[in-house]
Short mmCIF file of C-alpha atoms and ligand atoms in Angstrom, two decimals:
data_model
loop_
_atom_site.label_atom_id
_atom_site.label_comp_id
_atom_site.label_asym_id
_atom_site.label_seq_id
_atom_site.Cartn_x
_atom_site.Cartn_y
_atom_site.Cartn_z
CA MET A 473 0.00 0.00 0.00
CA PHE A 474 1.22 3.46 -0.84
CA SER A 475 -0.46 6.55 0.50
CA GLY A 476 0.00 10.29 0.35
CA LYS A 477 -1.96 13.07 1.98
CA VAL A 478 -1.69 16.78 1.21
CA ARG A 479 -3.41 20.09 1.85
CA ALA A 480 -3.80 22.57 -1.01
CA TYR A 481 -5.30 26.05 -0.70
CA THR A 482 -7.64 27.73 -3.16
CA ASN A 483 -6.55 30.66 -5.26
CA ILE A 484 -8.54 33.52 -6.75
CA ALA A 485 -7.45 34.95 -10.09
CA LEU A 486 -6.87 38.70 -10.27
CA ILE A 487 -6.36 38.36 -14.03
CA LYS A 488 -8.78 35.63 -15.08
CA TYR A 489 -8.31 32.39 -17.00
CA TRP A 490 -11.30 32.15 -19.32
CA GLY A 491 -11.19 29.76 -22.27
CA LYS A 492 -9.17 26.79 -23.48
CA GLU A 493 -7.13 26.38 -26.60
CA ASN A 494 -6.98 22.62 -25.97
CA GLN A 495 -9.80 20.98 -23.99
CA GLU A 496 -8.11 17.68 -23.35
CA LEU A 497 -4.75 18.98 -22.22
CA ILE A 498 -6.24 22.12 -20.63
CA ILE A 499 -4.03 24.60 -22.42
CA PRO A 500 -5.59 28.05 -21.85
CA MET A 501 -6.18 30.85 -24.34
CA ASN A 502 -4.53 33.40 -22.03
CA ASN A 503 -2.15 33.68 -19.09
CA SER A 504 -3.73 34.30 -15.69
CA LEU A 505 -2.47 35.66 -12.38
CA SER A 506 -3.74 34.74 -8.92
CA LEU A 507 -3.44 35.02 -5.18
CA THR A 508 -3.47 31.83 -3.06
CA LEU A 509 -5.65 32.17 0.07
CA ASP A 510 -5.58 30.67 3.55
CA ALA A 511 -9.30 30.53 4.36
CA PHE A 512 -10.40 27.83 1.88
CA TYR A 513 -8.56 24.58 1.20
CA THR A 514 -8.82 20.87 0.46
CA GLU A 515 -7.19 17.91 2.20
CA THR A 516 -6.90 14.77 0.12
CA GLN A 517 -5.48 11.33 0.84
CA VAL A 518 -4.79 8.84 -1.97
CA LEU A 519 -4.13 5.24 -1.04
CA PHE A 520 -3.08 2.75 -3.73
CA SER A 521 -3.69 -0.86 -2.76
CA LYS A 522 -3.40 -4.33 -4.31
CA ASP A 523 -6.69 -5.25 -2.59
CA LEU A 524 -8.86 -2.89 -4.67
CA THR A 525 -10.63 -3.86 -7.89
CA GLU A 526 -11.66 -0.29 -8.80
CA ASP A 527 -11.02 3.29 -7.72
CA GLN A 528 -13.17 4.68 -4.90
CA PHE A 529 -13.75 8.38 -4.26
CA TYR A 530 -15.08 9.82 -1.01
CA LEU A 531 -15.75 13.57 -0.91
CA ASP A 532 -16.61 14.97 2.52
CA ASN A 533 -17.06 11.35 3.77
CA GLN A 534 -19.67 10.55 1.09
CA LEU A 535 -18.93 7.80 -1.41
CA GLN A 536 -19.30 9.48 -4.81
CA ASP A 537 -21.28 8.16 -7.79
CA SER A 538 -19.70 6.61 -10.87
CA LYS A 539 -19.59 9.91 -12.80
CA ALA A 540 -17.63 11.79 -10.14
CA THR A 541 -15.42 8.75 -9.54
CA LEU A 542 -14.67 8.45 -13.25
CA LYS A 543 -13.31 12.03 -13.31
CA VAL A 544 -10.99 11.19 -10.44
CA SER A 545 -9.99 7.86 -12.06
CA ARG A 546 -9.10 9.54 -15.34
CA PHE A 547 -6.92 11.96 -13.43
CA LEU A 548 -5.27 9.17 -11.41
CA ASP A 549 -4.48 7.42 -14.69
CA LEU A 550 -2.13 10.30 -15.54
CA ALA A 551 -0.22 9.81 -12.28
CA ARG A 552 -0.28 6.01 -12.59
CA LYS A 553 1.17 6.25 -16.08
CA LYS A 554 4.07 8.36 -14.82
CA ALA A 555 4.84 5.77 -12.13
CA ASP A 556 4.15 2.64 -14.23
CA CYS A 557 1.59 1.70 -11.58
CA THR A 558 -1.51 -0.40 -12.23
CA LEU A 559 -3.00 -0.37 -8.70
CA TYR A 560 -6.40 1.12 -7.93
CA ALA A 561 -6.82 3.72 -5.23
CA THR A 562 -9.11 4.98 -2.50
CA VAL A 563 -9.33 8.76 -2.54
CA ARG A 564 -10.62 10.54 0.57
CA SER A 565 -11.03 14.26 0.14
CA GLN A 566 -12.35 16.91 2.48
CA ASN A 567 -13.27 20.30 1.03
CA PHE A 568 -12.95 23.17 3.48
CA VAL A 569 -14.59 25.24 0.75
CA PRO A 570 -18.11 24.91 -0.72
CA THR A 571 -17.93 22.59 -3.76
CA ALA A 572 -18.73 24.00 -7.23
CA ALA A 573 -20.05 27.33 -5.94
CA GLY A 574 -17.59 29.65 -7.67
CA LEU A 575 -15.27 29.62 -4.67
CA ALA A 576 -12.49 27.72 -6.51
CA SER A 577 -12.98 24.20 -5.12
CA SER A 578 -11.59 22.77 -8.34
CA ALA A 579 -8.34 24.69 -7.77
CA SER A 580 -7.69 23.36 -4.26
CA GLY A 581 -9.38 20.01 -5.00
CA LEU A 582 -7.39 19.08 -8.06
CA ALA A 583 -4.12 20.50 -6.75
CA ALA A 584 -4.61 18.33 -3.64
CA LEU A 585 -5.44 15.27 -5.74
CA ALA A 586 -2.35 15.82 -7.90
CA GLY A 587 -0.15 16.33 -4.84
CA ALA A 588 -1.52 13.33 -2.92
CA ALA A 589 -1.29 10.96 -5.89
CA SER A 590 2.27 12.00 -6.66
CA ALA A 591 3.29 11.75 -3.00
CA ALA A 592 1.79 8.24 -2.76
CA LEU A 593 3.56 7.16 -5.95
CA LYS A 594 6.81 8.89 -4.96
CA LEU A 595 6.92 10.76 -8.26
CA ASP A 596 9.26 13.35 -6.77
CA LEU A 597 7.97 16.13 -9.05
CA SER A 598 9.33 19.66 -9.19
CA SER A 599 6.81 22.48 -8.57
CA GLU A 600 6.56 23.03 -12.32
CA GLU A 601 5.92 19.35 -12.99
CA LEU A 602 3.30 19.20 -10.23
CA SER A 603 1.70 22.35 -11.64
CA ARG A 604 1.52 20.68 -15.07
CA LEU A 605 -0.11 17.58 -13.57
CA ALA A 606 -2.64 19.60 -11.52
CA ARG A 607 -3.49 21.59 -14.68
CA ARG A 608 -4.76 18.39 -16.33
CA GLY A 609 -7.41 18.12 -13.59
CA SER A 610 -8.53 21.76 -13.54
CA GLY A 611 -6.76 24.72 -15.08
CA SER A 612 -6.92 26.94 -12.01
CA ALA A 613 -5.40 24.11 -9.92
CA CYS A 614 -2.01 24.64 -11.55
CA ARG A 615 -1.72 27.95 -9.63
CA SER A 616 -2.55 26.40 -6.23
CA ILE A 617 0.85 24.67 -6.06
CA TYR A 618 2.30 28.01 -4.97
CA GLY A 619 1.67 30.31 -2.04
CA GLY A 620 1.16 34.04 -2.63
CA PHE A 621 0.98 35.35 -6.19
CA SER A 622 1.27 32.97 -9.11
CA GLU A 623 1.09 33.29 -12.89
CA TRP A 624 -0.04 30.50 -15.19
CA GLN A 625 2.04 30.82 -18.32
CA LYS A 626 -0.21 29.43 -20.98
CA GLY A 627 2.51 27.86 -23.09
CA THR A 628 1.74 25.94 -26.26
CA SER A 629 1.88 22.31 -25.12
CA ASP A 630 1.57 19.98 -22.14
CA GLU A 631 5.27 20.54 -21.40
CA THR A 632 5.18 24.34 -21.57
CA SER A 633 1.86 25.18 -19.85
CA TYR A 634 2.33 25.60 -16.07
CA ALA A 635 2.25 28.19 -13.31
CA VAL A 636 5.20 29.82 -11.58
CA GLY A 637 5.34 31.72 -8.30
CA ILE A 638 5.75 35.51 -8.42
CA ALA A 639 8.14 36.94 -5.83
CA SER A 640 6.58 40.02 -4.24
CA ASP A 641 8.79 40.96 -1.28
CA GLY A 642 6.04 40.68 1.32
CA PHE A 643 3.42 42.71 -0.62
CA GLU A 644 1.12 39.67 -0.52
CA ASP A 645 1.08 39.88 3.29
CA GLN A 646 -0.32 43.42 3.16
CA LEU A 647 -3.48 42.17 1.42
CA SER A 648 -6.80 40.70 2.50
CA MET A 649 -9.54 39.19 0.40
CA ILE A 650 -13.00 39.39 1.87
CA PHE A 651 -15.52 36.88 0.52
CA VAL A 652 -19.17 37.85 0.37
CA VAL A 653 -20.84 34.46 0.09
CA VAL A 654 -24.25 35.24 -1.34
CA ASN A 655 -24.95 31.61 -2.34
CA ASP A 656 -22.84 28.53 -1.64
CA ALA A 657 -25.02 26.07 -3.59
CA GLN A 658 -23.63 24.29 -6.66
CA LYS A 659 -23.82 26.43 -9.76
CA ASP A 660 -25.90 25.52 -12.82
CA ILE A 661 -23.12 26.02 -15.35
CA SER A 662 -19.68 24.66 -14.43
CA SER A 663 -16.61 26.77 -15.13
CA ARG A 664 -15.64 24.26 -17.79
CA ASP A 665 -18.95 24.44 -19.67
CA GLY A 666 -19.28 28.20 -19.20
CA MET A 667 -15.91 29.02 -20.68
CA GLN A 668 -16.31 26.56 -23.56
CA ARG A 669 -19.68 28.02 -24.53
CA THR A 670 -18.16 31.49 -24.39
CA VAL A 671 -15.13 30.63 -26.55
CA GLU A 672 -17.32 28.92 -29.13
CA THR A 673 -20.19 31.42 -29.35
CA SER A 674 -19.52 34.79 -27.74
CA ALA A 675 -19.00 37.72 -30.07
CA PHE A 676 -17.14 39.44 -27.21
CA TYR A 677 -14.57 36.69 -26.73
CA GLY A 678 -12.08 38.23 -29.14
CA GLY A 679 -12.30 41.49 -27.21
CA TRP A 680 -11.57 39.66 -23.98
CA LEU A 681 -8.39 38.14 -25.39
CA GLN A 682 -7.21 41.44 -26.86
CA THR A 683 -6.71 43.24 -23.56
CA VAL A 684 -5.37 40.40 -21.40
CA PRO A 685 -1.67 41.04 -22.21
CA GLN A 686 -1.90 44.70 -21.13
CA ASP A 687 -3.86 43.77 -17.99
CA LEU A 688 -1.22 41.19 -17.07
CA ALA A 689 1.53 43.74 -17.59
CA LYS A 690 -0.32 46.21 -15.32
CA ALA A 691 -0.79 43.55 -12.65
CA ARG A 692 2.85 42.44 -12.72
CA LYS A 693 4.00 46.08 -12.49
CA ALA A 694 1.59 46.83 -9.64
CA ILE A 695 2.92 43.82 -7.70
CA ALA A 696 6.54 44.83 -8.33
CA GLU A 697 5.80 48.38 -7.18
CA LYS A 698 3.48 47.31 -4.31
CA ASP A 699 0.88 49.62 -5.84
CA PHE A 700 -2.42 48.48 -4.30
CA ILE A 701 -4.66 50.85 -6.26
CA ALA A 702 -3.19 49.84 -9.62
CA LEU A 703 -3.56 46.15 -8.71
CA GLY A 704 -7.14 46.65 -7.53
CA GLU A 705 -8.16 48.59 -10.64
CA VAL A 706 -6.83 45.99 -13.06
CA THR A 707 -8.31 43.14 -10.95
CA GLU A 708 -11.80 44.63 -11.12
CA ALA A 709 -11.46 45.43 -14.82
CA SER A 710 -10.36 41.87 -15.67
CA ALA A 711 -13.35 40.34 -13.85
CA LEU A 712 -15.85 42.72 -15.47
CA LYS A 713 -14.49 41.98 -18.94
CA MET A 714 -14.59 38.24 -18.34
CA HIS A 715 -18.20 38.39 -17.15
CA GLY A 716 -19.09 40.65 -20.09
CA THR A 717 -18.25 37.82 -22.50
CA THR A 718 -20.93 35.49 -21.12
CA LEU A 719 -23.74 37.93 -21.94
CA ALA A 720 -22.95 37.63 -25.64
CA ALA A 721 -22.77 33.81 -25.69
CA THR A 722 -25.42 31.60 -27.29
CA PRO A 723 -27.40 30.82 -25.26
CA PRO A 724 -26.48 33.85 -23.17
CA PHE A 725 -25.85 33.46 -19.47
CA THR A 726 -24.47 35.23 -16.41
CA TYR A 727 -23.06 34.09 -13.09
CA TRP A 728 -24.32 37.28 -11.43
CA SER A 729 -27.34 37.41 -9.16
CA ALA A 730 -29.13 40.40 -7.62
CA GLU A 731 -27.10 39.83 -4.45
CA SER A 732 -23.85 39.92 -6.46
CA MET A 733 -24.91 43.31 -7.85
CA LYS A 734 -25.71 44.53 -4.36
CA ALA A 735 -22.21 43.54 -3.17
CA MET A 736 -20.47 45.10 -6.18
CA ASN A 737 -22.43 48.35 -5.81
CA LEU A 738 -21.55 48.47 -2.14
CA VAL A 739 -17.84 48.08 -2.96
CA ARG A 740 -18.10 51.04 -5.38
CA GLN A 741 -19.87 53.10 -2.75
CA ILE A 742 -17.34 52.28 -0.02
CA ARG A 743 -14.57 53.17 -2.46
CA ASN A 744 -16.23 56.49 -3.33
CA ASP A 745 -16.39 57.19 0.39
CA GLY A 746 -12.60 56.96 0.48
CA LEU A 747 -11.71 53.37 1.37
CA PRO A 748 -9.74 51.71 -1.45
CA CYS A 749 -11.25 48.26 -2.23
CA TYR A 750 -11.97 46.36 -5.43
CA PHE A 751 -14.13 43.35 -6.30
CA THR A 752 -13.66 40.28 -8.41
CA MET A 753 -16.02 37.43 -9.30
CA ASP A 754 -15.55 33.93 -10.71
CA ALA A 755 -17.88 31.38 -12.25
CA GLY A 756 -20.53 31.79 -9.54
CA PRO A 757 -22.49 34.55 -7.77
CA ASN A 758 -20.08 35.16 -4.88
CA VAL A 759 -18.11 38.39 -4.65
CA LYS A 760 -14.51 38.69 -3.44
CA ILE A 761 -13.15 42.03 -2.30
CA LEU A 762 -9.46 42.92 -2.41
CA VAL A 763 -8.45 45.34 0.33
CA GLU A 764 -5.30 46.34 2.16
CA ARG A 765 -4.99 44.49 5.44
CA LYS A 766 -4.76 47.78 7.32
CA ASN A 767 -8.26 48.64 6.00
CA GLU A 768 -9.76 45.20 6.57
CA GLU A 769 -11.60 46.11 9.77
CA ALA A 770 -13.07 49.28 8.26
CA LEU A 771 -14.32 47.33 5.23
CA LEU A 772 -15.85 44.63 7.45
CA ASN A 773 -17.70 47.31 9.41
CA ALA A 774 -19.12 48.77 6.22
CA LEU A 775 -20.17 45.31 4.95
CA ARG A 776 -21.83 44.35 8.25
CA ASP A 777 -24.61 46.87 7.68
CA GLN A 778 -25.68 45.10 4.49
CA PHE A 779 -24.73 41.42 4.88
CA ASP A 780 -25.06 38.82 7.67
CA ALA A 781 -21.87 38.07 9.59
CA GLN A 782 -21.87 34.44 8.42
CA GLN A 783 -21.91 35.53 4.77
CA VAL A 784 -18.62 37.37 5.14
CA VAL A 785 -15.35 35.38 5.24
CA VAL A 786 -11.94 36.96 5.71
CA ALA A 787 -8.98 35.45 3.84
CA HIS A 788 -5.31 36.34 3.81
CA THR A 789 -2.56 35.12 1.56
CA GLY A 790 -2.13 31.37 1.79
CA PRO A 791 0.87 29.06 1.57
CA ALA A 792 2.02 26.59 -1.07
CA ILE A 793 0.72 23.02 -1.18
CA GLU A 794 1.72 21.07 1.94
CA ILE A 795 2.51 17.37 2.25
CA LEU A 796 0.80 16.04 5.39
CA SER A 797 1.97 12.41 5.15
CA GLU A 798 3.69 9.91 2.86
CA GLU A 799 3.56 6.25 3.84
CA GLU A 800 4.36 2.83 2.51
CA ALA A 801 2.99 -0.23 4.27
P1 ADP B 2096 -15.43 25.81 -8.52
O1 ADP B 2096 -15.92 27.19 -8.72
O2 ADP B 2096 -15.79 25.29 -7.15
O3 ADP B 2096 -13.98 25.63 -8.85
P2 ADP B 2096 -15.86 24.21 -10.91
O4 ADP B 2096 -17.07 24.13 -11.79
O5 ADP B 2096 -14.65 24.78 -11.50
O6 ADP B 2096 -16.28 24.95 -9.56
O7 ADP B 2096 -15.44 22.75 -10.44
C1 ADP B 2096 -16.21 21.96 -9.58
C2 ADP B 2096 -15.76 20.52 -9.77
O8 ADP B 2096 -14.44 20.34 -9.26
C3 ADP B 2096 -16.58 19.51 -8.99
O9 ADP B 2096 -17.78 19.21 -9.66
C4 ADP B 2096 -15.62 18.33 -8.97
O10 ADP B 2096 -15.61 17.65 -10.21
C5 ADP B 2096 -14.27 19.01 -8.83
N1 ADP B 2096 -13.83 19.01 -7.42
C6 ADP B 2096 -14.09 19.92 -6.45
N2 ADP B 2096 -13.52 19.57 -5.28
C7 ADP B 2096 -12.88 18.40 -5.50
C8 ADP B 2096 -12.10 17.53 -4.66
N3 ADP B 2096 -11.86 17.81 -3.38
N4 ADP B 2096 -11.58 16.41 -5.23
C9 ADP B 2096 -11.80 16.14 -6.54
N5 ADP B 2096 -12.52 16.92 -7.37
C10 ADP B 2096 -13.07 18.03 -6.86
C1 DP6 B 2097 -13.53 32.12 -13.65
O1 DP6 B 2097 -10.07 26.10 -13.50
O2 DP6 B 2097 -12.43 25.92 -12.66
O3 DP6 B 2097 -12.44 30.95 -11.87
O4 DP6 B 2097 -9.98 24.26 -16.15
O5 DP6 B 2097 -12.32 23.70 -16.79
O6 DP6 B 2097 -11.45 23.01 -14.54
P1 DP6 B 2097 -11.40 24.03 -15.66
O7 DP6 B 2097 -11.94 25.42 -15.06
P2 DP6 B 2097 -11.51 26.25 -13.78
O8 DP6 B 2097 -11.82 27.73 -14.28
C2 DP6 B 2097 -11.65 28.84 -13.48
C3 DP6 B 2097 -12.27 30.04 -14.11
C4 DP6 B 2097 -12.30 31.28 -13.25
C5 DP6 B 2097 -11.08 32.16 -13.45
C6 DP6 B 2097 -9.78 31.69 -12.85
O9 DP6 B 2097 -9.77 31.00 -11.82
O10 DP6 B 2097 -8.74 32.07 -13.42
CO1 CO B 2098 -13.05 25.82 -10.71
#
């Protein structure tokens, strides 16, 4: 028996990944840039055993159906192939993040699965190799290998598409991300389906791609210069452009709800009142607010008037993927 257990944290993109050039290999259309967070994470154990006749997948202590298990099996096949291993596995995963609600469970979940499988199989991967493997499970997962800021360099092939960490001289520790959880139920349109529909049908998709390089350049410069306002402005702009593309898809759709609008309007109002803060949104209705840590308390006070305390979650910059155990019995 070989087992590995890891913890991987979620990340939220400041410059979004939205669209694939290659569906099977998960090569993206554009680079993306993210911040790994401490408040939401996944712990996954993978145990390969001679006694099993098929893979088993438990998520939050519930045995999963054949469809969910097949996704995990297909991913494990990639790790098994690297190790020349033919054993089946039991996967036990705990999400300390709502699953499929636009809070990046696929980022922490698939990074944890990649890390646990490679620890169990003693693949001894470099961060770049682990990032490449995690990418095959979910694109955003390739950024969760790193703590702090990370950029997924889209590359042109399986070998060249992976994320790298971005050194930021402690700037990441001056930041907070406040989550306004307006709905933690599973979304109707997965990130995967939403972005594919957009690439294939949205008249605005070309416009999205056009401005990503300049937004990335602005974000990298803002990080290098520890310029919070510049980083916040480009973060908000990237999210709005990404969400704009879905409105022009066929059939059209949006991840926004009335509560999302309420949170975004409140952020604008708080900003106009003099507190610098900026929102971003992913494939779901929840709103994330980037703020300087020194202004975190003031922002929370302003949010408390409009949202219940349990809807508001404070996150700070999170660490890289962590190995919790590696055993052979
Ligand atoms: P999210 O916004 O939460 O990332 P996605 O639509 O991108 O939503 O992905 C959700 C999917 O990610 C789930 O349906 C499941 O297939 C996968 N997933 C989430 N958590 C885990 C986990 N801990 N282990 C394996 N797969 C997971
Ligand atoms: C809007 O990584 O969840 O959150 O690669 O198909 O698994 P798949 O999609 P996923 O997409 C994330 C989209 C996003 C933006 C981002 O995280 O960069
Ligand atoms: Co996801």
